[in-house]
PDB file of C-alpha atoms in Angstrom:
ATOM      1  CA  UNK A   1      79.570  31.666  59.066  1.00 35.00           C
ATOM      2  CA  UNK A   2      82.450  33.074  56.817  1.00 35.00           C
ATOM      3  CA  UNK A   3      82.948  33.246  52.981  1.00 37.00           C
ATOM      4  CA  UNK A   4      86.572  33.559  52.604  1.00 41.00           C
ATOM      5  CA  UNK A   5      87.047  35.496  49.266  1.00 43.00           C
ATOM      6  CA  UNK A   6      90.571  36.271  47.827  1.00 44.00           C
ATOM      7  CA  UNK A   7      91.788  39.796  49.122  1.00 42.00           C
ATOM      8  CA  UNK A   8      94.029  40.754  45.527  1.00 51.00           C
ATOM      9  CA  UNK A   9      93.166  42.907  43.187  1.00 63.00           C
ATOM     10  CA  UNK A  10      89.535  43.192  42.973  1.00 83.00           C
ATOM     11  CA  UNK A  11      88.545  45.827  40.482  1.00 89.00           C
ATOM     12  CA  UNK A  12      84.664  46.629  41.052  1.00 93.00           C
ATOM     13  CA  UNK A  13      81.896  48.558  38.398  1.00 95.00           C
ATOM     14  CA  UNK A  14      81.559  52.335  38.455  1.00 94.00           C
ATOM     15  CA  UNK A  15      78.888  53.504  41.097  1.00 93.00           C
ATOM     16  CA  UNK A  16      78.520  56.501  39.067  1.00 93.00           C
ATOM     17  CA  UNK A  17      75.692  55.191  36.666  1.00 95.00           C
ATOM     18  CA  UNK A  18      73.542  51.970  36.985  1.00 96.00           C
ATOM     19  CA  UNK A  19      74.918  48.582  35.117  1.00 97.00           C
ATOM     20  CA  UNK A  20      72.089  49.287  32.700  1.00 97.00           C
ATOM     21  CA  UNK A  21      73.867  52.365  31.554  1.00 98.00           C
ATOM     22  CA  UNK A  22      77.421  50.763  31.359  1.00 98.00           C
ATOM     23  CA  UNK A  23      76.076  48.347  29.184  1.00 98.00           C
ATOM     24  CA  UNK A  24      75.031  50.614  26.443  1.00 98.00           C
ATOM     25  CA  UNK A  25      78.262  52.405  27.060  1.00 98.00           C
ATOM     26  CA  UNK A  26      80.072  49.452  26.085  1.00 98.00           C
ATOM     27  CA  UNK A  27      77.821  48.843  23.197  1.00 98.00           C
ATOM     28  CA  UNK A  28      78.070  52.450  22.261  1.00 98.00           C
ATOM     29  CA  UNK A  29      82.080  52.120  22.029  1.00 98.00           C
ATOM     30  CA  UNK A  30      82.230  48.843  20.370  1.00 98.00           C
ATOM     31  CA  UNK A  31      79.746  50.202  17.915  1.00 98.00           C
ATOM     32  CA  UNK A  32      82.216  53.513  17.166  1.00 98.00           C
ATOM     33  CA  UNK A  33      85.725  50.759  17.401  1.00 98.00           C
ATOM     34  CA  UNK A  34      84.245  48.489  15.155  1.00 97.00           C
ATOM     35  CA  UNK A  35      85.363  44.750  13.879  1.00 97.00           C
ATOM     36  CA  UNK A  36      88.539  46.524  13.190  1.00 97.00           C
ATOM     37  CA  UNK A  37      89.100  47.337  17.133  1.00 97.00           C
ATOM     38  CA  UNK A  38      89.892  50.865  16.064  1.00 97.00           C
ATOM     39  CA  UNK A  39      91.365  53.294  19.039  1.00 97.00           C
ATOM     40  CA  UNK A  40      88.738  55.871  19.809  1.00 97.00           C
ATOM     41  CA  UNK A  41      88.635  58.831  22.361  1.00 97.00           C
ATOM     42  CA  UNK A  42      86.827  59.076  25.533  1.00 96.00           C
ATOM     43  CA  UNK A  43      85.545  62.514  24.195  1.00 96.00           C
ATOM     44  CA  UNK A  44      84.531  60.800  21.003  1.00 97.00           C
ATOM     45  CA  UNK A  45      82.673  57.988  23.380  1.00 97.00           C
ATOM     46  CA  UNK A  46      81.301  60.869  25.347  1.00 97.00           C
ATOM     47  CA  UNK A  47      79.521  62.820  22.423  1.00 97.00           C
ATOM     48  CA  UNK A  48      78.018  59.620  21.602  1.00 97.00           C
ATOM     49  CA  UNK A  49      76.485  58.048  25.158  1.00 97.00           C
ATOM     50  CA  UNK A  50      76.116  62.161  26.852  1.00 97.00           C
ATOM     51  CA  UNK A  51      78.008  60.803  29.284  1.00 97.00           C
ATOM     52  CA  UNK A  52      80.651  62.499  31.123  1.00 96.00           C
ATOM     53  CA  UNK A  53      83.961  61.554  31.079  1.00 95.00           C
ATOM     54  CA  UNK A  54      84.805  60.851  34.597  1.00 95.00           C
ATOM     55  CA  UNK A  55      81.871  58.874  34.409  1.00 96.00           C
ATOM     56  CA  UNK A  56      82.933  56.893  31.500  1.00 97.00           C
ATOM     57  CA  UNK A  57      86.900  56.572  32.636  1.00 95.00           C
ATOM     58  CA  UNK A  58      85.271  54.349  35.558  1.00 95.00           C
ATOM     59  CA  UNK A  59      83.071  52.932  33.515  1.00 97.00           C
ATOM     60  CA  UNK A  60      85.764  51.301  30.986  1.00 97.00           C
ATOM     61  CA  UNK A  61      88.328  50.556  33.764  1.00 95.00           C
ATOM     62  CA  UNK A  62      85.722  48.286  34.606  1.00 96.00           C
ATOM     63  CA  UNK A  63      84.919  46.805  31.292  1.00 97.00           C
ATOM     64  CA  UNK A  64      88.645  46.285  31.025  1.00 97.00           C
ATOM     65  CA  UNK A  65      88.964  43.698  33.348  1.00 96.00           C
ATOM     66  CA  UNK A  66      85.857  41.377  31.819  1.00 97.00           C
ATOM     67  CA  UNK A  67      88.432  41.894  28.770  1.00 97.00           C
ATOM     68  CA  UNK A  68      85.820  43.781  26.736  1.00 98.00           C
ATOM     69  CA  UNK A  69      87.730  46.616  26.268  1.00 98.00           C
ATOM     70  CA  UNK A  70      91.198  48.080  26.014  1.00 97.00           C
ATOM     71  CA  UNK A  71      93.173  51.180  25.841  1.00 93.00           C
ATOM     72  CA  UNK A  72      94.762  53.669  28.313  1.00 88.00           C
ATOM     73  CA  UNK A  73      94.334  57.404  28.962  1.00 89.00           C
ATOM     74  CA  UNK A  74      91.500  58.288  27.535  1.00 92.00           C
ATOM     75  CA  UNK A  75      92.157  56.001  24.552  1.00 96.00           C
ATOM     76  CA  UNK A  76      90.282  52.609  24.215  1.00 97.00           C
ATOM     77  CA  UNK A  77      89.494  50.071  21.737  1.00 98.00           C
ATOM     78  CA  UNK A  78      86.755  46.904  21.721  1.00 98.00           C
ATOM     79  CA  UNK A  79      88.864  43.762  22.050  1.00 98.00           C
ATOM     80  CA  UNK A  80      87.948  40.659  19.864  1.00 97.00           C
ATOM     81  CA  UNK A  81      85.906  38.997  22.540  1.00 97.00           C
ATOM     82  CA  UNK A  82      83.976  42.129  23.354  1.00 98.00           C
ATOM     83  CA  UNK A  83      83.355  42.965  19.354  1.00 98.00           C
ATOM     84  CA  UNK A  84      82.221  39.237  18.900  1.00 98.00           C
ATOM     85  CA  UNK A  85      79.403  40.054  22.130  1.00 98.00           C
ATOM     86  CA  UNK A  86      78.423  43.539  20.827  1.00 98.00           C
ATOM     87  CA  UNK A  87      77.986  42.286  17.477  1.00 97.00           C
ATOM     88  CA  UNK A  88      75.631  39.047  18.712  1.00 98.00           C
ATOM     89  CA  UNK A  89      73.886  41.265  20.702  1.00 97.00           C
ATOM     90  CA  UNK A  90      71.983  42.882  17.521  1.00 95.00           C
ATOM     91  CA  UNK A  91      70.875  39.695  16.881  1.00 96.00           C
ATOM     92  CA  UNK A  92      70.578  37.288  19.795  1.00 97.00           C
ATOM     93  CA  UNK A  93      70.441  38.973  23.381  1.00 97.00           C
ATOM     94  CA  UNK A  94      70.498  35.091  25.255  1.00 96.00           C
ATOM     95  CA  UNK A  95      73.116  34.267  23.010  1.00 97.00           C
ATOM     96  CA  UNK A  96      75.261  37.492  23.452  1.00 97.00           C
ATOM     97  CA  UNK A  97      74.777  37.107  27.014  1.00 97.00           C
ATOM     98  CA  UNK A  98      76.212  33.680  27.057  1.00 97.00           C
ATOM     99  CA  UNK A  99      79.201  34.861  25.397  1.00 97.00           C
ATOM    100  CA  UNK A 100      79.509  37.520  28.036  1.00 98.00           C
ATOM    101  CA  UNK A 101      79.223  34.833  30.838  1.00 97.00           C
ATOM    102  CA  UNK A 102      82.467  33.019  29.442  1.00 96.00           C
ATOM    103  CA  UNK A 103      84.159  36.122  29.903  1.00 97.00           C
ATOM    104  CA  UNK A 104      82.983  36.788  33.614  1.00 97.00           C
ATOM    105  CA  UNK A 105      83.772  32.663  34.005  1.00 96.00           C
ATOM    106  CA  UNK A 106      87.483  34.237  34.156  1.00 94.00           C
ATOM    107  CA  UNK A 107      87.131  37.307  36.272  1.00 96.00           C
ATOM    108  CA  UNK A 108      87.585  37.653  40.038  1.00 95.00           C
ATOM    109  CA  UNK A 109      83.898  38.030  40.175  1.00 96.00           C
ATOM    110  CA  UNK A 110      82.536  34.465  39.560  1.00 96.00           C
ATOM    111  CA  UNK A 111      85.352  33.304  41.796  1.00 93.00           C
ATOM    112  CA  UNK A 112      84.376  35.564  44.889  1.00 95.00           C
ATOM    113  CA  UNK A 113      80.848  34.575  44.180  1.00 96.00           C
ATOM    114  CA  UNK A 114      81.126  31.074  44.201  1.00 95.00           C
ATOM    115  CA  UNK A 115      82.882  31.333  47.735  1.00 94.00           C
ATOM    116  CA  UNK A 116      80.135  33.605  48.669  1.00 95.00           C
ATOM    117  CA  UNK A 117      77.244  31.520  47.417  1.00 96.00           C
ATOM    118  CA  UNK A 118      78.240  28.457  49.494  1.00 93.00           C
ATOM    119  CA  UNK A 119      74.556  28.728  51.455  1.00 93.00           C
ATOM    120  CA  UNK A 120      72.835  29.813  48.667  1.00 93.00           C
ATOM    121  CA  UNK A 121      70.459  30.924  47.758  1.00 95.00           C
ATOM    122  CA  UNK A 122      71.177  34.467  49.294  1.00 95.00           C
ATOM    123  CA  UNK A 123      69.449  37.683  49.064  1.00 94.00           C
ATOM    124  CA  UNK A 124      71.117  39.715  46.631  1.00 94.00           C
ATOM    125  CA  UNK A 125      72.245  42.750  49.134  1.00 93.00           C
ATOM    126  CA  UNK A 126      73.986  39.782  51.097  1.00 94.00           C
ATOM    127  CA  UNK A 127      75.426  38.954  48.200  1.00 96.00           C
ATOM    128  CA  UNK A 128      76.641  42.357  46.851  1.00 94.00           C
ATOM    129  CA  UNK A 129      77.911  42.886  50.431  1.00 92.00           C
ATOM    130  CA  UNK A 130      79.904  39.633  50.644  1.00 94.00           C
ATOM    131  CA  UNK A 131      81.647  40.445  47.297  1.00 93.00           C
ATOM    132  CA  UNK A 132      83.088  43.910  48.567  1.00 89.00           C
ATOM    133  CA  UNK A 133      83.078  44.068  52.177  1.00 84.00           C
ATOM    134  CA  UNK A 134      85.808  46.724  51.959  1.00 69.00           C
ATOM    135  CA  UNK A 135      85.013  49.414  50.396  1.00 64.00           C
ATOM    136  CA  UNK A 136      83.788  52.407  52.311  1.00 62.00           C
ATOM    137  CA  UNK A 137      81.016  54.630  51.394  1.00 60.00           C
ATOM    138  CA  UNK A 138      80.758  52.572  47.860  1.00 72.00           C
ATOM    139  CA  UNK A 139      77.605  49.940  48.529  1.00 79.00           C
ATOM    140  CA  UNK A 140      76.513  50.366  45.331  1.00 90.00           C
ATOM    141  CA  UNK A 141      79.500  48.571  43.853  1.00 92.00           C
ATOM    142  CA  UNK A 142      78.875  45.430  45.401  1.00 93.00           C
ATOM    143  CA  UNK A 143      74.951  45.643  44.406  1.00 94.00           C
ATOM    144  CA  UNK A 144      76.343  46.963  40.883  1.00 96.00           C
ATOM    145  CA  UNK A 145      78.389  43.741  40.670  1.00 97.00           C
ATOM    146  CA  UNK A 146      75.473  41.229  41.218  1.00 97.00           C
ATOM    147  CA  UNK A 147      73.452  42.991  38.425  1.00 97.00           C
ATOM    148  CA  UNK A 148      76.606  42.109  35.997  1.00 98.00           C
ATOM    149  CA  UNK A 149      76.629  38.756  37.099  1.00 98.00           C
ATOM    150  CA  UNK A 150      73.393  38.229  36.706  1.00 98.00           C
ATOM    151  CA  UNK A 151      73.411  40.018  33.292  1.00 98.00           C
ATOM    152  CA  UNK A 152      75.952  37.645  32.473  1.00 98.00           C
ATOM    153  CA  UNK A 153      74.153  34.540  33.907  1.00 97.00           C
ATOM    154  CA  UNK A 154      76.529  33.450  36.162  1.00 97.00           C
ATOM    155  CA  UNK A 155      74.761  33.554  39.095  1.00 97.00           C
ATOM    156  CA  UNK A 156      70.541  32.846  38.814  1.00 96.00           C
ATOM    157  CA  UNK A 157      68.022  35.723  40.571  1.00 96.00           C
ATOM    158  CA  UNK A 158      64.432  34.605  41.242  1.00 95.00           C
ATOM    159  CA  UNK A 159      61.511  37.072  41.676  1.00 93.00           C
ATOM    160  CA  UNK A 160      62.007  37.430  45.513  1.00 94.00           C
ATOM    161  CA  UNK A 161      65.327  38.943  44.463  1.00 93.00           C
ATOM    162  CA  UNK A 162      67.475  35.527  45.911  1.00 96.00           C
ATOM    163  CA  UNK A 163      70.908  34.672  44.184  1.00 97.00           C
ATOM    164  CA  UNK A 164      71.776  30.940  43.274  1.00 97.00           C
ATOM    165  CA  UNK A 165      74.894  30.009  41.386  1.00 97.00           C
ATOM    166  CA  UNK A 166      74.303  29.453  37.717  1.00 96.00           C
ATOM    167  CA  UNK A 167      74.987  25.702  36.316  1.00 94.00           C
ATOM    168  CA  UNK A 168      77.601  27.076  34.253  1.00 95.00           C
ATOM    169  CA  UNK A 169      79.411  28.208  38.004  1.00 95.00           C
ATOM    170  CA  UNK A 170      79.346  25.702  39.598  1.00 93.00           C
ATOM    171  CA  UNK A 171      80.841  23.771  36.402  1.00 92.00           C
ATOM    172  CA  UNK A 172      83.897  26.178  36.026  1.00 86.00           C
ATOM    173  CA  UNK A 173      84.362  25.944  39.864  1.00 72.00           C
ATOM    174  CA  UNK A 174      84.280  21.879  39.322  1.00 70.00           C
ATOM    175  CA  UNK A 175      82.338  21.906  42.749  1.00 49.00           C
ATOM    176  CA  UNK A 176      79.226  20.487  43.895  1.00 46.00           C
ATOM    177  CA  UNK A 177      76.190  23.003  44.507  1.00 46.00           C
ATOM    178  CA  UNK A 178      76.598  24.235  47.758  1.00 49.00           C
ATOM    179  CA  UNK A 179      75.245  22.150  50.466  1.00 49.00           C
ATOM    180  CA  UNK A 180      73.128  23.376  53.181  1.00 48.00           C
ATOM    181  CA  UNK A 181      74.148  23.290  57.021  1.00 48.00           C
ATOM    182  CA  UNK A 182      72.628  19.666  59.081  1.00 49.00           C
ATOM    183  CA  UNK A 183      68.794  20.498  59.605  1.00 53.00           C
ATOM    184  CA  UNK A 184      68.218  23.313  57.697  1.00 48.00           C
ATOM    185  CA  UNK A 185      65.006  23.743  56.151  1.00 51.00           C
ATOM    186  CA  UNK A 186      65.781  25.168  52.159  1.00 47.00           C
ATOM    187  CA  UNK A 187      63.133  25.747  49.916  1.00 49.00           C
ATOM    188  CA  UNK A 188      63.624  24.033  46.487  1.00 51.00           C
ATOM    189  CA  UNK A 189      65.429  26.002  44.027  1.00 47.00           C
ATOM    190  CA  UNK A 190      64.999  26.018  40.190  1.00 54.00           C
ATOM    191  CA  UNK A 191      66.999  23.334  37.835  1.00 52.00           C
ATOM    192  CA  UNK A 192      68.961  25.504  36.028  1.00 53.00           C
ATOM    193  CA  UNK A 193      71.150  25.406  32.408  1.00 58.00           C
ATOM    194  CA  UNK A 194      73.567  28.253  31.975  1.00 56.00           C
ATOM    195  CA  UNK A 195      71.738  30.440  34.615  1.00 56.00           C
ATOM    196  CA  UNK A 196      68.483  29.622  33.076  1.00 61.00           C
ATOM    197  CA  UNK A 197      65.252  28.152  34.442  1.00 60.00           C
ATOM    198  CA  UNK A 198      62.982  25.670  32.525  1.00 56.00           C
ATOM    199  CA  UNK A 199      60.197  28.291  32.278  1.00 57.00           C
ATOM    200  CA  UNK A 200      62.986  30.599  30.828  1.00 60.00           C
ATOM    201  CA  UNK A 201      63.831  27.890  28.180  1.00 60.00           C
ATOM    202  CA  UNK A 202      60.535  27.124  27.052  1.00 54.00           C
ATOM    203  CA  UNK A 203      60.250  31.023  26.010  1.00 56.00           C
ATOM    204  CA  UNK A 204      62.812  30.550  23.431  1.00 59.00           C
ATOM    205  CA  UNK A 205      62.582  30.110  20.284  1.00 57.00           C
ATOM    206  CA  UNK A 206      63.718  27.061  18.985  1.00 54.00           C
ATOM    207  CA  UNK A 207      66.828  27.872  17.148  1.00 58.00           C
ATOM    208  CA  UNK A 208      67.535  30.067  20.644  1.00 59.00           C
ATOM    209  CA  UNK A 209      67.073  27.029  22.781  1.00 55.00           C
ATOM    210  CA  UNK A 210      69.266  24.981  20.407  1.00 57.00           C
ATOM    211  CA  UNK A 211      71.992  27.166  19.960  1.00 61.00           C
ATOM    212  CA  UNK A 212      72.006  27.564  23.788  1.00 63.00           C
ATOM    213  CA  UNK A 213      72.973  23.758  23.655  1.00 60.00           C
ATOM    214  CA  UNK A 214      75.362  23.964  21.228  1.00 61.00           C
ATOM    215  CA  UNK A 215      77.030  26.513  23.740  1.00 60.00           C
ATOM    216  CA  UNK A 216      76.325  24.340  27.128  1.00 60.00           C
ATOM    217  CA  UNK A 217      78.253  20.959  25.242  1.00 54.00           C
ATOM    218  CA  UNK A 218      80.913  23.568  24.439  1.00 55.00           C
ATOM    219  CA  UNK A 219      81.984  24.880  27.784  1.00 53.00           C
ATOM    220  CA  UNK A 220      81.357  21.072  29.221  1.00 50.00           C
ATOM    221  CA  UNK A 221      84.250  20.340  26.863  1.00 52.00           C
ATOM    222  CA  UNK A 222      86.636  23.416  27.842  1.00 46.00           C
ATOM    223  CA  UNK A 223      85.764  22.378  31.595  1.00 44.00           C
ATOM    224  CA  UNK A 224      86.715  18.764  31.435  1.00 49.00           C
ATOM    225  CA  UNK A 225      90.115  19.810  29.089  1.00 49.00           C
TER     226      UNK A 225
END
């Protein structure tokens, strides 16, 4: 079986340092830009994460195109959207994350994985591998890639390490889950709300959990605009 994905431009993470590490990169420069999105070096982001700045060049090219960041030549800048994330994220990680996942909604990647997902659920190297089959020598980009999506709960991983697409996926896609082939034998997989399992709901708090449906009734309206 295929998964046709769209060929354009496909901009991928940095292989040079785990999605862990780009993460606190990000947070590092929104922290030193600041609600005022001021322009700051890649030198001055380097003292700060002791990263290098190859490293973090690839890093940010990345962050770029989730619209988190913005700048040119060694000059960048936390947008509005990516302020507004770094900013929840001191004090609500679910509900930073959430806003993160509206901002992957739009990127090539929760396209491409929706195409890719259409027997889920998949292992996540079958995954990674299906969402760049084309570049040579860089298979960490593709695995890189899942972790973000997953970060950003638009896809769903389970503890044997199998992707599903989150709620909030198939939504935006306005598709049906995907449907397995006549006669295959699929084991049950988790009800889900905004990449999130029941279990994982009943660990929230209660201002969490409601603030979490505050958010789902939200993109239901944007969807059905």
């Amino acid at each position: 079986m295929t998964f046709p994905i769209d060929q354009g431009a496909r901009p991928t993470p940095s292989d040079r340092t785990a999605p862990a590490q780009q993460w606190r990169i990000f947070l590092d420069l929104a922290d030193l830009s600041g609600p005022g999105e001021q322009v700051i070096t890649c030198h001055a982001l380097a003292e700060r994460t002791e990263v290098g700045t190859e490293t973090l060049g690839s890093v940010v090219s990345f962050l770029q195109t989730v619209g988190l960041v913005r700048g040119a030549r060694g000059k960048y800048a936390v947008t509005a959207a990516g302020w507004a994330i770094a900013e929840m994220q001191r004090r609500d990680e679910t509900q930073a994350r959430l806003l993160l996942q509206a901002q992957f909604l739009q990127h090539w990647s929760a396209r491409a994985a929706r195409a890719a997902l259409q027997d889920a659920p998949v292992d996540q190297a079958t995954l990674g591998q299906r969402l760049c089959p084309s570049v040579p020598g860089k298979a960490r980009r593709g695995t890189y890639l899942v972790e973000w999506l997953v970060l950003a709960l638009v896809v769903h991983r389970d503890a044997s390490m199998k992707i599903c697409p989150s709620a909030a996926l198939t939504a935006a896609a306005g598709a049906v889950p995907p449907q397995q082939p006549p006669g295959a034998q699929s084991a049950p997989e988790p009800a889900l709300l905004m990449g999130m399992t029941h279990s994982d709901l009943r660990a929230l708090p209660p201002q969490h959990y409601m603030a979490l449906l505050d958010h789902a009734a939200t993109l239901v309206d944007l969807v059905s605009a």
